[in-house]
Amino acid sequence: MSFVQQPPELGNQYRDDRMLRTYLRRVLPAAVLSEIEPQLDRMGELAGGELYRLQLEDLPNEPVLTRWDAWGNRVDRVEPTRVWRRAERLAAEKGLVAIAYEGAHGAASRFHQMAMVYLFTASTDIYSCPLAMTDGAARALLEAGNEALVARALPRLTSRDPARSWTSGQWMTETPGGSDVGGTETVARREGGEAGGWRLWGRKWFTSAVDSQMALTLARPEGSPAGSRGLALFYLELRDAAGRLQRVRIERLKDKLGTRKLPTASLTLEGVPAEPVAGLTGGVRNIAPMLNVTRMWNAVSAIALMRRGLALARDYAGRRTAFGKPLAEQPLHLDTLAALQAELEGAFHLTFRVVELMGRAEAGEASDAERRLWRVLTPVAKLTTARQAVAVLSEVLESFGGAGYVEDTGLPALLRDAQVLPIWEGTTNVLALDALRALAADPDLEVLAGELERTLGPVAGDGDVSQLATAAMTARRAFERAATWWRAAAAEPPRVEAGARRFALTLGRAFELALLVEQARWSHAREGDARPAAAARRLAAAGVDAIARLDPCDAAGRADSRLLATDRAPAPAAAAVPEPAGATSSEPAGRAPA
Ligand code: MFK
């Protein structure tokens, strides 16, 4: 009998997660933790047990769109997968959206909700997508203050009864623009004069989770100006009382690299009835609360997928023997996995800081500085953690050797699903520009500097946690470098824009490291646990500062612009040689020096 490798297994995903559990012990009052812990424990058990088994059984299945019935009626029905049907029920019963709105634990309710979501996400095939949009829609309706729509939809969006609960779509993307939605072509027309109802006509190119019951969408009321300022936010329900789609056609399900269990569709709106949520302008501003919620969910998804990959890789390392020893006893393999764990721990603490700030803002407990901090850390966390997820999951697959490349292990889906995280809800570059938009309220970076001080405290004082002071210093220096660059670039908008991505990534990694140092100090002092400190040292060593490497409008940056031009035109001779001394940064990007 030839050798057969044992596959990786998962245990209770709450009990096995040292990082989540120590964090919750630090941030939650003991009474709150003991009240919610049985729910976390149960979700951890489901995630590592029943749901994970179902996920593996259901691996080859994808949602099916039936456009016509046998008799020629257009029906546009989507049949979800088994995992999705189970997840839909479970999400309602466990209150994965409701917890945040019931607010049983005040500001800590978001911790509770997002810890549950973090455990649920990796075992439910991206069912977190409709849940994220549902949470976002509930928040956007509340912020808009439309009492009639809140009364109609909120009880459904936050229901724990699977028979009553709704999910929401978020329809923004059209063929002219996924990032720049100002090109939206969907038109809103009023029927029957001033007192009449609104209907929408247009084509929505990417609509996630098309089996939702309602959607928030952007449309241009007839006669409104071009560009994003002329857009309004509309509410619509997809189906009539008999469950039939109301003047919406599902044209096709998208054939995507990943998230294949998620029925993402392109739709044609053929006069679907809709209601303005908050007047006939300001659509982008009014949907922004939804974006900020889904971006937080995106970061939670990133850490959930990283954690799943590492849980499998760590278990497998104990089962797989090579060159006479289990991988778990081989220093190089351990070193590789430890580096991934450090990335996860940094990403985790930044993400949960955003969760904390959102909880405080919603409970009316956030100071003005905390609100501004939340606004800027949301895009920063989304863009930083999404990129980490792709890198970490690529390495996780490699840690399985060839098995990581084979579909029916379930491993490749982790990487393919992670690849959506830097794309939807705003790409890395769009989010970097959003961070700049948010910093309009904090041009001197005072709020960010204050957060760094709160987190790291006095420069010395790391006692026995050897080298933690070095990690703290690495975070400080990276932030100072980013702040110096920001001040120097401020007068030159093209320079700020060209450097926005490196700037935002530097902020993201610097705050990840600072927040991890904060946790490491607590874990060491209170629980004698040195593991978060080890993670902090590794994260610091992996590199935090993306600004130092290149300022896109300095001499090297201009050479990059010429580098890109060489495909279309012969490269100027100067492109390959160092810049002449004295070249100034005020020279327009892309122009060769005379
Ligand atoms: C499981 C994880 C999550 C799963 C969810 C997946 C669902 C997938 C479905 C989708 O992918 S839906 C599509 C997602 N699309 C995006 O995220 C759009 C990306 N593009 C942007 O974010 C652009 O930056 C943006 C569309 C916002 C640019 O629009 P504009 O109108 O050219 O921007 P402008 O003029 O700067 O901002 C308009 C207003 O919105 C301003 O307010 P005022 O009118 O008061 O001046 C901005 O301050 C405000 N605003 C923009 N972004 C904001 C914001 N306010 C608060 N927070 C923000 N993030």
XYZ file of C-alpha atoms and ligand atoms in Angstrom:
653
model
C 0.000 0.000 0.000
C 1.534 3.289 -1.024
C 1.649 6.288 1.310
C -1.442 8.482 1.632
C -1.085 11.937 3.125
C -3.517 12.941 5.882
C -5.274 16.213 5.034
C -5.208 19.208 7.385
C -7.985 19.447 9.970
C -9.559 22.268 11.893
C -10.569 22.376 15.534
C -12.863 24.845 17.290
C -11.885 28.068 15.557
C -12.584 30.200 18.615
C -10.750 28.058 21.155
C -7.774 27.634 18.836
C -7.378 31.351 18.169
C -5.008 32.663 20.812
C -4.833 36.071 19.115
C -8.591 36.683 19.128
C -9.071 35.424 22.659
C -6.299 37.460 24.281
C -7.434 40.533 22.400
C -11.017 40.165 23.617
C -9.762 39.660 27.188
C -7.925 42.969 26.868
C -10.649 45.112 25.319
C -13.882 43.755 26.766
C -15.190 44.075 30.312
C -15.061 40.594 31.876
C -18.860 40.523 32.294
C -19.418 41.228 28.584
C -16.890 38.605 27.532
C -18.425 35.928 29.722
C -21.853 36.763 28.303
C -20.838 36.542 24.654
C -18.219 33.809 24.920
C -20.653 30.879 24.563
C -21.798 32.373 21.225
C -18.211 32.743 20.041
C -17.426 29.233 21.163
C -20.417 27.820 19.275
C -19.513 29.754 16.136
C -15.910 28.528 16.445
C -17.175 24.969 16.698
C -19.425 25.344 13.639
C -16.676 27.030 11.618
C -14.123 24.313 12.264
C -16.651 21.465 12.163
C -20.004 21.258 10.407
C -19.539 24.283 8.150
C -16.015 23.387 7.101
C -17.115 19.821 6.240
C -20.069 21.152 4.254
C -17.790 23.592 2.477
C -15.497 20.766 1.330
C -18.442 18.622 0.194
C -19.939 21.570 -1.682
C -16.644 22.561 -3.309
C -17.548 21.906 -6.969
C -20.973 23.594 -6.798
C -21.705 27.119 -7.927
C -24.876 29.196 -8.064
C -27.050 28.553 -11.087
C -29.012 31.184 -12.987
C -32.150 29.990 -14.760
C -33.399 32.689 -17.084
C -36.360 30.918 -18.698
C -38.755 28.301 -17.437
C -39.819 25.316 -19.527
C -42.772 27.239 -21.006
C -40.898 30.283 -22.145
C -41.496 32.609 -19.204
C -38.581 34.807 -18.235
C -37.929 33.886 -14.585
C -34.317 34.942 -13.790
C -34.014 32.659 -10.786
C -30.724 32.090 -8.963
C -30.236 28.862 -7.061
C -27.566 29.362 -4.395
C -25.179 26.660 -3.171
C -25.802 24.458 -0.120
C -23.278 26.401 1.942
C -25.058 29.638 1.097
C -28.451 28.274 2.098
C -27.025 27.154 5.433
C -25.133 30.402 5.910
C -28.202 32.534 5.177
C -30.159 30.865 7.954
C -27.307 30.829 10.402
C -26.422 34.481 9.814
C -29.948 35.566 10.677
C -30.292 33.294 13.708
C -26.911 34.288 15.138
C -27.626 37.962 14.483
C -24.531 38.677 12.422
C -25.998 42.001 11.329
C -28.505 42.385 14.161
C -25.958 42.385 16.997
C -24.612 45.788 15.931
C -28.080 47.370 15.876
C -29.498 45.713 18.981
C -26.579 47.336 20.803
C -26.905 45.108 23.870
C -23.346 45.952 24.888
C -23.242 49.582 23.763
C -20.007 50.460 21.978
C -18.745 46.900 22.519
C -21.519 45.525 20.310
C -19.347 46.002 17.216
C -16.583 43.921 18.860
C -19.135 41.196 19.488
C -20.540 41.335 15.965
C -17.193 41.444 14.187
C -15.670 38.665 16.312
C -18.626 36.487 15.260
C -18.201 37.536 11.610
C -14.460 36.836 11.747
C -15.191 33.262 12.891
C -18.026 32.757 10.382
C -16.427 34.194 7.242
C -13.863 31.621 6.121
C -16.316 28.703 6.404
C -19.217 30.228 4.483
C -17.941 30.894 0.964
C -18.141 34.718 1.022
C -21.687 34.864 2.359
C -20.134 37.737 4.296
C -20.578 39.821 1.121
C -24.384 40.139 1.306
C -24.115 40.547 5.057
C -21.618 43.394 4.677
C -23.910 45.164 2.223
C -26.888 44.576 4.524
C -25.041 46.122 7.449
C -23.954 48.974 5.180
C -27.493 49.568 3.911
C -28.864 49.667 7.463
C -26.223 52.225 8.446
C -26.770 54.351 5.300
C -30.556 54.444 5.835
C -30.098 55.462 9.463
C -27.564 58.166 8.580
C -29.833 59.521 5.850
C -32.597 59.874 8.435
C -35.325 58.658 6.071
C -37.826 57.544 8.713
C -40.220 55.812 6.333
C -37.496 53.675 4.771
C -35.917 52.979 8.144
C -39.300 51.800 9.436
C -39.837 49.619 6.374
C -36.405 48.065 5.868
C -34.464 48.138 9.126
C -36.562 45.521 10.956
C -35.930 43.192 7.995
C -32.230 43.954 7.609
C -31.629 43.344 11.308
C -34.069 40.466 11.826
C -32.964 37.238 13.502
C -35.857 35.360 11.914
C -34.673 33.657 8.697
C -38.213 33.832 7.300
C -38.344 37.624 7.692
C -34.767 38.734 7.278
C -33.547 40.544 4.172
C -30.167 41.162 2.681
C -29.333 44.218 0.599
C -27.410 44.773 -2.617
C -25.173 47.761 -3.276
C -25.397 48.662 -6.935
C -22.800 51.193 -7.931
C -20.669 49.793 -10.715
C -21.595 50.507 -14.335
C -19.617 50.040 -17.528
C -18.234 53.623 -17.541
C -17.035 53.393 -13.960
C -16.437 51.084 -11.038
C -14.158 53.503 -9.232
C -15.304 56.763 -10.813
C -19.049 56.404 -10.423
C -19.622 59.931 -11.756
C -20.159 58.299 -15.163
C -23.302 56.487 -13.944
C -25.785 56.165 -16.815
C -28.802 54.853 -14.891
C -31.620 57.347 -15.212
C -34.367 57.984 -12.671
C -37.690 59.179 -14.087
C -40.734 60.315 -12.244
C -44.009 58.933 -13.531
C -47.211 60.953 -13.403
C -45.806 64.366 -12.498
C -44.632 65.772 -9.182
C -46.681 63.397 -7.067
C -45.697 60.299 -9.043
C -43.293 57.537 -8.130
C -39.759 57.075 -9.432
C -38.539 54.352 -11.757
C -34.987 53.466 -12.807
C -33.648 52.568 -16.253
C -30.083 51.462 -16.865
C -27.500 48.731 -16.670
C -25.646 47.720 -13.521
C -22.504 45.900 -14.530
C -21.370 44.238 -11.287
C -24.006 43.585 -8.652
C -22.927 41.247 -5.921
C -25.319 38.773 -4.318
C -28.201 39.297 -6.694
C -30.510 37.159 -4.579
C -30.962 40.040 -2.092
C -34.437 41.430 -1.456
C -33.530 45.135 -1.653
C -30.729 47.334 -2.930
C -29.323 50.803 -2.551
C -28.203 52.220 -5.863
C -27.053 55.386 -7.571
C -29.037 56.904 -10.422
C -29.282 60.264 -12.143
C -32.674 61.956 -11.896
C -33.638 63.121 -15.359
C -32.374 66.641 -15.965
C -29.712 66.490 -13.240
C -26.181 67.592 -14.136
C -23.490 65.191 -15.375
C -20.820 63.900 -13.024
C -21.125 62.554 -9.525
C -22.829 65.672 -8.148
C -25.908 64.940 -10.232
C -26.430 61.482 -8.739
C -29.005 60.530 -6.136
C -29.222 57.521 -3.841
C -32.249 55.277 -4.417
C -33.833 52.446 -2.457
C -35.569 49.632 -4.291
C -37.089 46.240 -3.652
C -36.276 43.623 -6.250
C -39.348 41.434 -6.037
C -43.095 41.888 -5.918
C -45.364 40.244 -3.346
C -45.345 37.006 -5.361
C -41.530 36.895 -5.309
C -41.112 37.816 -9.001
C -38.409 40.268 -10.040
C -39.967 43.659 -10.708
C -38.682 45.028 -13.983
C -35.123 43.877 -13.384
C -33.428 41.395 -15.720
C -30.488 39.289 -14.664
C -28.396 39.194 -17.844
C -25.671 36.833 -16.664
C -23.662 35.693 -13.685
C -20.067 36.861 -13.909
C -17.372 34.297 -14.646
C -14.914 35.417 -11.954
C -11.435 34.356 -10.842
C -12.674 33.793 -7.278
C -15.719 34.323 -5.035
C -17.366 31.838 -7.363
C -20.076 30.917 -4.871
C -21.218 34.524 -4.851
C -23.870 35.183 -7.514
C -22.473 38.389 -8.985
C -24.572 39.539 -11.915
C -24.989 42.167 -14.540
C -28.511 43.561 -14.511
C -30.745 45.611 -16.721
C -33.166 47.899 -14.939
C -36.290 48.299 -17.030
C -38.231 50.772 -14.971
C -37.885 49.218 -11.525
C -39.803 51.254 -8.907
C -37.451 53.084 -6.539
C -37.474 55.798 -3.883
C -34.942 58.537 -3.254
C -33.268 57.982 0.103
C -32.173 61.548 0.770
C -33.178 64.024 -1.909
C -32.179 64.185 -5.544
C -28.486 65.047 -5.207
C -25.534 64.003 -3.047
C -25.856 60.318 -3.948
C -22.183 59.517 -3.365
C -22.145 61.337 -0.042
C -25.276 59.473 1.014
C -23.972 56.032 0.073
C -20.587 56.710 1.742
C -21.699 55.351 5.152
C -22.380 52.054 3.386
C -18.900 52.118 1.838
C -17.258 52.679 5.199
C -19.130 49.728 6.713
C -18.357 47.344 3.834
C -14.703 48.426 3.888
C -14.515 47.425 7.535
C -16.083 44.044 6.636
C -13.507 43.740 3.870
C -10.690 44.080 6.415
C -12.393 41.533 8.688
C -12.647 39.173 5.706
C -8.941 39.654 5.005
C -7.936 38.624 8.523
C -10.460 35.777 8.538
C -9.051 34.297 5.320
C -5.454 34.746 6.501
C -6.302 33.076 9.795
C -7.964 30.142 7.994
C -4.965 29.654 5.726
C -2.615 29.670 8.689
C -4.806 27.346 10.776
C -4.687 24.809 7.944
C -0.973 25.310 7.274
C -0.073 24.937 10.952
C -2.109 21.782 11.342
C -0.636 20.337 8.158
C 2.900 21.091 9.301
C 2.352 18.588 12.124
C 1.026 15.914 9.732
C 3.412 16.213 6.809
C 6.835 14.627 7.004
C 9.644 15.498 4.630
C 13.325 14.661 4.815
C 12.690 12.519 7.894
C 10.889 15.052 10.110
C 7.477 16.708 10.342
C 7.481 20.157 8.745
C 6.572 21.510 12.188
C 10.056 20.554 13.381
C 11.896 22.159 10.493
C 13.316 25.594 11.282
C 12.918 27.048 7.808
C 9.270 26.003 7.555
C 8.583 27.431 11.008
C 10.329 30.653 10.100
C 8.156 30.988 6.998
C 4.891 30.398 8.887
C 5.952 32.714 11.726
C 6.421 35.549 9.236
C 2.860 34.981 7.998
C 1.511 34.895 11.547
C 3.159 38.283 12.185
C 1.404 39.758 9.134
C -1.908 38.370 10.387
C -1.426 39.754 13.887
C -0.636 43.249 12.615
C -3.626 43.166 10.264
C -5.864 41.877 13.047
C -5.081 44.718 15.443
C -5.501 47.459 12.847
C -8.812 45.965 11.715
C -10.180 45.667 15.226
C -9.109 49.207 16.054
C -11.379 50.319 13.196
C -14.129 48.081 14.604
C -13.664 49.683 18.031
C -13.788 53.211 16.638
C -16.916 52.480 14.624
C -18.585 51.018 17.706
C -17.718 54.092 19.733
C -18.945 56.440 16.998
C -22.269 54.605 16.657
C -22.807 54.548 20.417
C -22.207 58.315 20.555
C -19.115 57.787 22.706
C -16.434 58.819 20.218
C -14.649 62.135 20.575
C -14.264 64.312 17.505
C -10.658 63.105 17.202
C -11.780 59.469 17.343
C -14.331 60.085 14.575
C -11.665 61.608 12.368
C -9.294 58.773 13.210
C -11.960 56.207 12.287
C -12.585 57.981 8.971
C -8.931 57.822 7.921
C -8.075 54.406 9.362
C -10.998 52.758 7.529
C -9.524 53.079 4.006
C -6.017 52.557 5.359
C -7.025 49.283 7.055
C -8.982 48.109 4.024
C -6.166 48.647 1.556
C -3.371 47.370 3.800
C -5.057 44.181 4.990
C -6.344 43.287 1.526
C -2.842 43.288 0.085
C -1.551 41.292 3.039
C -4.265 38.686 2.525
C -3.223 38.042 -1.073
C 0.470 37.776 -0.154
C -0.137 35.603 2.914
C -2.496 33.213 1.141
C -0.128 32.811 -1.778
C 2.555 31.766 0.728
C 0.077 29.494 2.545
C -0.566 27.609 -0.695
C 3.165 27.239 -1.227
C 3.550 25.818 2.284
C 1.453 22.846 1.116
C 3.651 22.230 -1.917
C 1.718 20.761 -4.867
C -1.383 20.108 -2.727
C -1.837 23.855 -2.383
C -2.271 24.045 -6.157
C -4.936 21.344 -6.409
C -8.546 22.485 -6.477
C -10.202 19.707 -4.496
C -8.066 20.395 -1.425
C -10.099 23.613 -1.144
C -6.865 25.581 -0.786
C -6.700 27.439 -4.144
C -10.111 29.010 -3.444
C -8.585 30.799 -0.460
C -6.143 32.656 -2.670
C -8.653 33.285 -5.444
C -11.190 34.634 -2.954
C -8.567 36.824 -1.284
C -7.742 38.421 -4.623
C -11.086 40.207 -4.652
C -10.291 42.037 -1.424
C -7.979 44.669 -2.932
C -10.395 45.175 -5.857
C -14.003 45.524 -4.703
C -15.127 48.294 -2.403
C -12.358 50.449 -3.907
C -8.972 49.361 -5.257
C -5.750 50.052 -3.380
C -5.216 53.278 -5.303
C -8.806 54.501 -4.885
C -8.598 53.788 -1.166
C -5.255 55.570 -0.913
C -6.908 58.612 -2.483
C -9.807 58.230 -0.039
C -7.292 58.352 2.817
C -6.098 61.687 1.403
C -9.731 62.829 1.201
C -10.186 61.898 4.857
C -7.014 63.739 5.845
C -8.543 66.979 4.621
C -9.987 67.067 8.156
C -6.559 66.449 9.704
C -4.012 68.148 7.426
C -1.360 68.313 10.161
C -1.817 64.595 10.967
C -2.503 65.547 14.579
C -5.117 62.859 15.081
C -2.810 60.188 13.695
C 0.103 61.431 15.800
C -2.176 61.366 18.854
C -3.147 57.768 18.134
C 0.498 56.786 17.864
C 1.225 58.375 21.233
C -1.811 56.736 22.827
C -0.726 53.373 21.492
C 3.008 53.495 22.112
C 3.219 55.815 25.103
C 6.629 56.826 26.418
C 9.605 55.823 24.326
C 11.212 53.543 26.928
C 9.663 51.075 29.346
C 9.409 47.743 27.621
C 11.043 45.949 30.533
C 11.610 42.316 29.897
C 9.911 42.210 26.533
C 13.227 42.243 24.807
C 13.496 44.272 21.622
C 9.889 45.473 21.792
C 11.259 48.979 22.123
C 12.918 48.487 18.739
C 9.577 47.527 17.208
C 7.954 50.604 18.763
C 10.755 52.761 17.387
C 10.283 51.251 13.913
C 6.608 52.234 13.990
C 7.434 55.751 15.177
C 10.143 56.287 12.572
C 7.929 55.068 9.738
C 5.156 57.418 10.828
C 7.588 60.321 11.162
C 8.949 59.610 7.688
C 5.414 59.547 6.280
C 4.592 62.819 8.070
C 7.763 64.473 6.770
C 6.960 63.368 3.232
C 3.357 64.569 3.627
C 4.481 68.041 4.727
C 7.058 68.295 1.953
C 4.684 67.084 -0.766
C 1.651 69.077 0.391
C 2.261 72.019 -1.910
C 2.410 69.801 -5.011
C -0.869 67.931 -5.634
C 0.584 65.630 -8.340
C 3.318 64.577 -5.929
C 0.849 63.861 -3.128
C -1.325 61.868 -5.500
C 1.564 59.876 -6.980
C 2.809 58.982 -3.510
C -0.609 58.308 -1.959
C -0.359 54.539 -2.136
C 3.067 54.325 -0.524
C 1.981 56.878 2.067
C -1.204 54.976 2.946
C 0.618 51.638 3.088
C 3.234 53.145 5.377
C 0.496 54.445 7.671
C -1.216 51.059 7.560
C 1.862 49.085 8.496
C 3.069 51.639 11.059
C -0.285 51.524 12.877
C -0.460 47.748 12.616
C 2.909 47.565 14.313
C 2.071 50.167 16.955
C -1.217 48.444 17.833
C 0.538 45.075 17.971
C 3.148 46.525 20.336
C 0.292 47.779 22.523
C -1.168 44.267 22.645
C 2.268 42.713 23.203
C 2.952 44.885 26.242
C -0.409 43.961 27.744
C -0.023 40.252 27.013
C 3.435 40.204 28.519
C 2.548 42.206 31.623
C -0.838 40.599 32.361
C -0.541 37.084 31.035
C 3.192 36.438 30.731
C 2.669 35.707 27.040
C 5.592 36.733 24.820
C 4.053 35.602 21.520
C 2.538 38.949 20.477
C 5.946 40.524 21.152
C 7.572 37.969 18.869
C 4.996 38.840 16.206
C 5.721 42.559 16.639
C 9.453 42.047 16.227
C 8.880 40.040 13.068
C 6.485 42.578 11.607
C 9.010 45.336 12.290
C 11.748 43.306 10.640
C 9.568 42.610 7.582
C 9.496 46.337 6.808
C 7.012 49.058 7.530
C 8.122 52.110 5.610
C 7.142 52.241 1.933
C 7.884 55.972 1.651
C 11.621 55.727 2.169
C 12.010 53.512 -0.855
C 10.782 55.971 -3.462
C 9.115 59.349 -3.732
C 7.434 59.186 -7.156
C 8.157 62.808 -7.979
C 11.800 62.846 -7.042
C 14.488 61.973 -9.554
C 13.944 58.206 -9.399
C 10.186 58.648 -9.693
C 10.538 60.634 -12.903
C 12.731 57.897 -14.320
C 9.839 55.488 -13.634
C 7.531 57.601 -15.786
C 9.981 57.400 -18.651
C 10.284 53.678 -18.062
C 6.574 53.298 -18.762
C 6.847 55.456 -21.861
C 9.396 53.166 -23.524
C 6.738 50.767 -24.857
C 5.270 53.486 -27.034
C 8.326 55.516 -27.990
C 12.059 55.007 -28.010
C 13.459 55.506 -24.512
C 15.247 58.818 -24.079
C 18.933 58.151 -23.676
C 18.853 59.657 -20.186
C 16.363 57.056 -18.929
C 18.982 54.484 -18.192
C 21.485 56.792 -16.533
C 21.320 58.501 -13.136
C 19.615 61.882 -12.905
C 21.872 64.891 -13.404
C 22.754 66.540 -10.128
C 20.453 69.411 -9.259
C 17.290 68.047 -10.903
C 14.414 69.569 -8.981
C 11.260 67.876 -7.799
C 9.141 70.616 -9.343
C 9.759 69.252 -12.816
C 6.552 67.713 -14.232
C 6.450 63.951 -13.845
C 7.380 62.077 -16.995
C 9.382 64.851 -18.730
C 12.940 63.970 -19.482
C 15.467 66.513 -18.226
C 16.735 68.750 -20.990
C -17.092 40.953 2.596
C -16.447 42.191 2.449
C -17.169 43.296 1.769
C -18.035 42.846 0.741
C -18.797 43.872 0.030
C -18.668 43.605 -1.375
C -19.736 44.182 -2.195
C -19.224 44.431 -3.507
C -20.059 45.421 -4.198
C -19.223 46.496 -4.713
O -18.089 46.336 -5.065
S -20.030 47.951 -4.786
C -18.901 49.026 -5.510
C -17.942 49.567 -4.566
N -17.519 50.788 -5.194
C -16.719 51.598 -4.566
O -16.271 51.351 -3.469
C -16.434 52.873 -5.280
C -14.968 53.195 -5.290
N -14.819 54.601 -5.634
C -14.707 55.526 -4.661
O -14.743 55.254 -3.468
C -14.547 56.918 -5.152
O -13.587 57.561 -4.355
C -15.880 57.707 -5.088
C -16.971 56.938 -5.815
C -16.323 57.958 -3.654
C -15.610 59.028 -5.798
O -16.813 59.733 -5.998
P -16.801 61.289 -6.243
O -18.227 61.750 -6.197
O -16.012 61.602 -7.456
O -16.015 61.811 -4.938
P -16.075 63.171 -4.143
O -16.642 64.267 -4.988
O -14.708 63.386 -3.579
O -17.047 62.834 -2.932
C -18.430 63.057 -2.969
C -18.882 63.205 -1.521
O -18.812 61.933 -0.863
C -18.003 64.141 -0.701
O -18.838 64.752 0.268
P -19.437 66.240 0.066
O -20.462 66.097 -1.010
O -20.036 66.587 1.402
O -18.277 67.109 -0.318
C -17.052 63.201 -0.016
O -16.506 63.746 1.163
C -17.986 62.048 0.297
N -17.247 60.800 0.450
C -16.607 60.097 -0.501
N -16.083 58.983 0.022
C -16.386 58.996 1.338
C -17.138 60.140 1.609
N -17.611 60.419 2.824
C -17.329 59.553 3.826
N -16.618 58.431 3.624
C -16.133 58.105 2.409
N -15.435 57.004 2.243
